[in-house]
């Protein structure tokens, strides 16, 4: 069964460092997303990406965040200067149709710990 | 009113019990609704979609009440493997999905 894969599974970094989280969406999917979940809290939308550009982003997705699809398979999330409050599980997701049709396929997540 | 609200639980039920969760949403224009399941420290996975008044899949039934702006999830004959957090998910117009905080279910032997 096709799946979304994410690397690394866990990253520990110092405050102020840059972090890149990588995702390989399901190959025939057209829409890509990043969500995050702070421990014990709800899953929060960060950004959606379609046709090589950002289609929606939340208030959380400020200038410290960026996304890129550098080739035909990878979808990355970069945090330029990490803060303590960026510590969370970051989920990549993809869908064949737009997200409001409901079926998002999530990767297993990348746990980011900022010290 | 918050966009998506759920009773956080936990709901602790014995095996074989029937349990129901409710979720209220704020956007009356929402047309489709979803229940996702999330196991501890795992990714969310789609459980059921609700596009009209309801949907049934085996032991799981989802119902929609548009007038009162809530959806429910009913689980019959609970299994130990049903223990998880159940997330109510609602799209808000064209924006991607908004997740509720989830309702935690523990099924006890």
PDB file of N, CA and C in Angstrom, chain A residues 43-82:
ATOM      1  N   UNK A  43      -4.038  18.534  16.526  1.00  0.00           N
ATOM      2  CA  UNK A  43      -3.329  18.621  15.248  1.00  0.00           C
ATOM      3  C   UNK A  43      -3.656  19.979  14.614  1.00  0.00           C
ATOM      4  N   UNK A  44      -2.607  20.739  14.275  1.00  0.00           N
ATOM      5  CA  UNK A  44      -2.804  22.090  13.744  1.00  0.00           C
ATOM      6  C   UNK A  44      -2.282  22.198  12.317  1.00  0.00           C
ATOM      7  N   UNK A  45      -3.052  22.819  11.468  1.00  0.00           N
ATOM      8  CA  UNK A  45      -2.661  23.033  10.080  1.00  0.00           C
ATOM      9  C   UNK A  45      -1.560  24.086   9.987  1.00  0.00           C
ATOM     10  N   UNK A  46      -0.557  23.813   9.186  1.00  0.00           N
ATOM     11  CA  UNK A  46       0.494  24.794   8.917  1.00  0.00           C
ATOM     12  C   UNK A  46       0.366  25.361   7.503  1.00  0.00           C
ATOM     13  N   UNK A  47       0.405  24.463   6.507  1.00  0.00           N
ATOM     14  CA  UNK A  47       0.496  24.939   5.133  1.00  0.00           C
ATOM     15  C   UNK A  47       0.023  23.861   4.180  1.00  0.00           C
ATOM     16  N   UNK A  48      -0.547  24.290   3.062  1.00  0.00           N
ATOM     17  CA  UNK A  48      -0.873  23.364   1.984  1.00  0.00           C
ATOM     18  C   UNK A  48      -0.178  23.842   0.710  1.00  0.00           C
ATOM     19  N   UNK A  49       0.067  22.895  -0.173  1.00  0.00           N
ATOM     20  CA  UNK A  49       0.914  23.159  -1.343  1.00  0.00           C
ATOM     21  C   UNK A  49       0.305  22.431  -2.524  1.00  0.00           C
ATOM     22  N   UNK A  50       0.129  23.169  -3.603  1.00  0.00           N
ATOM     23  CA  UNK A  50      -0.473  22.566  -4.812  1.00  0.00           C
ATOM     24  C   UNK A  50       0.100  23.268  -6.025  1.00  0.00           C
ATOM     25  N   UNK A  51       0.403  22.494  -7.035  1.00  0.00           N
ATOM     26  CA  UNK A  51       0.879  23.060  -8.300  1.00  0.00           C
ATOM     27  C   UNK A  51       2.114  23.937  -8.068  1.00  0.00           C
ATOM     28  N   UNK A  52       2.993  23.440  -7.223  1.00  0.00           N
ATOM     29  CA  UNK A  52       4.282  24.090  -6.945  1.00  0.00           C
ATOM     30  C   UNK A  52       4.194  25.432  -6.246  1.00  0.00           C
ATOM     31  N   UNK A  53       3.094  25.657  -5.545  1.00  0.00           N
ATOM     32  CA  UNK A  53       3.042  26.866  -4.751  1.00  0.00           C
ATOM     33  C   UNK A  53       2.160  26.662  -3.528  1.00  0.00           C
ATOM     34  N   UNK A  54       2.366  27.533  -2.546  1.00  0.00           N
ATOM     35  CA  UNK A  54       1.552  27.480  -1.343  1.00  0.00           C
ATOM     36  C   UNK A  54       0.133  27.887  -1.693  1.00  0.00           C
ATOM     37  N   UNK A  55      -0.850  27.075  -1.291  1.00  0.00           N
ATOM     38  CA  UNK A  55      -2.247  27.420  -1.547  1.00  0.00           C
ATOM     39  C   UNK A  55      -2.925  28.000  -0.310  1.00  0.00           C
ATOM     40  N   UNK A  56      -2.549  27.534   0.852  1.00  0.00           N
ATOM     41  CA  UNK A  56      -3.089  28.083   2.107  1.00  0.00           C
ATOM     42  C   UNK A  56      -1.999  28.000   3.166  1.00  0.00           C
ATOM     43  N   UNK A  57      -2.028  28.923   4.093  1.00  0.00           N
ATOM     44  CA  UNK A  57      -1.145  28.801   5.243  1.00  0.00           C
ATOM     45  C   UNK A  57      -1.829  29.383   6.462  1.00  0.00           C
ATOM     46  N   UNK A  58      -1.446  28.893   7.619  1.00  0.00           N
ATOM     47  CA  UNK A  58      -2.059  29.362   8.851  1.00  0.00           C
ATOM     48  C   UNK A  58      -1.199  30.458   9.474  1.00  0.00           C
ATOM     49  N   UNK A  59      -1.729  31.005  10.567  1.00  0.00           N
ATOM     50  CA  UNK A  59      -0.989  32.056  11.289  1.00  0.00           C
ATOM     51  C   UNK A  59       0.313  31.510  11.876  1.00  0.00           C
ATOM     52  N   UNK A  60       0.342  30.219  12.131  1.00  0.00           N
ATOM     53  CA  UNK A  60       1.552  29.613  12.691  1.00  0.00           C
ATOM     54  C   UNK A  60       2.691  29.682  11.674  1.00  0.00           C
ATOM     55  N   UNK A  61       2.363  29.569  10.429  1.00  0.00           N
ATOM     56  CA  UNK A  61       3.352  29.492   9.344  1.00  0.00           C
ATOM     57  C   UNK A  61       3.849  30.896   9.035  1.00  0.00           C
ATOM     58  N   UNK A  62       4.758  31.380   9.894  1.00  0.00           N
ATOM     59  CA  UNK A  62       5.286  32.738   9.706  1.00  0.00           C
ATOM     60  C   UNK A  62       6.566  32.708   8.872  1.00  0.00           C
ATOM     61  N   UNK A  63       7.283  33.815   8.879  1.00  0.00           N
ATOM     62  CA  UNK A  63       8.464  33.938   8.013  1.00  0.00           C
ATOM     63  C   UNK A  63       9.584  32.960   8.372  1.00  0.00           C
ATOM     64  N   UNK A  64       9.494  32.353   9.521  1.00  0.00           N
ATOM     65  CA  UNK A  64      10.520  31.382   9.911  1.00  0.00           C
ATOM     66  C   UNK A  64      10.340  30.042   9.199  1.00  0.00           C
ATOM     67  N   UNK A  65       9.166  29.856   8.618  1.00  0.00           N
ATOM     68  CA  UNK A  65       8.855  28.589   7.964  1.00  0.00           C
ATOM     69  C   UNK A  65       8.896  28.754   6.446  1.00  0.00           C
ATOM     70  N   UNK A  66       9.298  27.706   5.770  1.00  0.00           N
ATOM     71  CA  UNK A  66       9.182  27.685   4.315  1.00  0.00           C
ATOM     72  C   UNK A  66       9.012  26.240   3.872  1.00  0.00           C
ATOM     73  N   UNK A  67       8.426  26.081   2.699  1.00  0.00           N
ATOM     74  CA  UNK A  67       8.261  24.745   2.136  1.00  0.00           C
ATOM     75  C   UNK A  67       8.803  24.756   0.721  1.00  0.00           C
ATOM     76  N   UNK A  68       9.165  23.554   0.289  1.00  0.00           N
ATOM     77  CA  UNK A  68       9.751  23.438  -1.034  1.00  0.00           C
ATOM     78  C   UNK A  68       9.490  22.044  -1.568  1.00  0.00           C
ATOM     79  N   UNK A  69       9.347  21.981  -2.877  1.00  0.00           N
ATOM     80  CA  UNK A  69       9.283  20.681  -3.538  1.00  0.00           C
ATOM     81  C   UNK A  69      10.435  20.678  -4.526  1.00  0.00           C
ATOM     82  N   UNK A  70      11.619  20.328  -4.064  1.00  0.00           N
ATOM     83  CA  UNK A  70      12.834  20.513  -4.863  1.00  0.00           C
ATOM     84  C   UNK A  70      12.916  19.601  -6.081  1.00  0.00           C
ATOM     85  N   UNK A  71      12.207  18.488  -6.044  1.00  0.00           N
ATOM     86  CA  UNK A  71      12.219  17.571  -7.188  1.00  0.00           C
ATOM     87  C   UNK A  71      10.843  16.962  -7.297  1.00  0.00           C
ATOM     88  N   UNK A  72      10.713  15.890  -8.056  1.00  0.00           N
ATOM     89  CA  UNK A  72       9.388  15.330  -8.270  1.00  0.00           C
ATOM     90  C   UNK A  72       8.855  14.494  -7.146  1.00  0.00           C
ATOM     91  N   UNK A  73       9.681  14.286  -6.091  1.00  0.00           N
ATOM     92  CA  UNK A  73       9.206  13.377  -5.060  1.00  0.00           C
ATOM     93  C   UNK A  73       9.229  13.966  -3.658  1.00  0.00           C
ATOM     94  N   UNK A  74      10.192  14.821  -3.344  1.00  0.00           N
ATOM     95  CA  UNK A  74      10.319  15.312  -1.976  1.00  0.00           C
ATOM     96  C   UNK A  74       9.512  16.576  -1.728  1.00  0.00           C
ATOM     97  N   UNK A  75       9.090  16.724  -0.481  1.00  0.00           N
ATOM     98  CA  UNK A  75       8.380  17.924  -0.036  1.00  0.00           C
ATOM     99  C   UNK A  75       8.962  18.260   1.318  1.00  0.00           C
ATOM    100  N   UNK A  76       9.580  19.424   1.442  1.00  0.00           N
ATOM    101  CA  UNK A  76      10.313  19.726   2.666  1.00  0.00           C
ATOM    102  C   UNK A  76       9.719  20.903   3.419  1.00  0.00           C
ATOM    103  N   UNK A  77       9.915  20.870   4.728  1.00  0.00           N
ATOM    104  CA  UNK A  77       9.557  21.973   5.609  1.00  0.00           C
ATOM    105  C   UNK A  77      10.840  22.454   6.267  1.00  0.00           C
ATOM    106  N   UNK A  78      11.117  23.742   6.122  1.00  0.00           N
ATOM    107  CA  UNK A  78      12.298  24.314   6.743  1.00  0.00           C
ATOM    108  C   UNK A  78      11.883  25.300   7.820  1.00  0.00           C
ATOM    109  N   UNK A  79      12.532  25.178   8.957  1.00  0.00           N
ATOM    110  CA  UNK A  79      12.365  26.163  10.020  1.00  0.00           C
ATOM    111  C   UNK A  79      13.707  26.848  10.162  1.00  0.00           C
ATOM    112  N   UNK A  80      13.760  28.139   9.924  1.00  0.00           N
ATOM    113  CA  UNK A  80      15.041  28.843   9.794  1.00  0.00           C
ATOM    114  C   UNK A  80      15.765  28.981  11.121  1.00  0.00           C
ATOM    115  N   UNK A  81      15.095  29.402  12.124  1.00  0.00           N
ATOM    116  CA  UNK A  81      15.729  29.659  13.416  1.00  0.00           C
ATOM    117  C   UNK A  81      14.787  29.130  14.484  1.00  0.00           C
ATOM    118  N   UNK A  82      15.039  27.912  14.903  1.00  0.00           N
ATOM    119  CA  UNK A  82      14.074  27.234  15.759  1.00  0.00           C
ATOM    120  C   UNK A  82      13.951  27.890  17.130  1.00  0.00           C
TER     121      UNK A  82
END
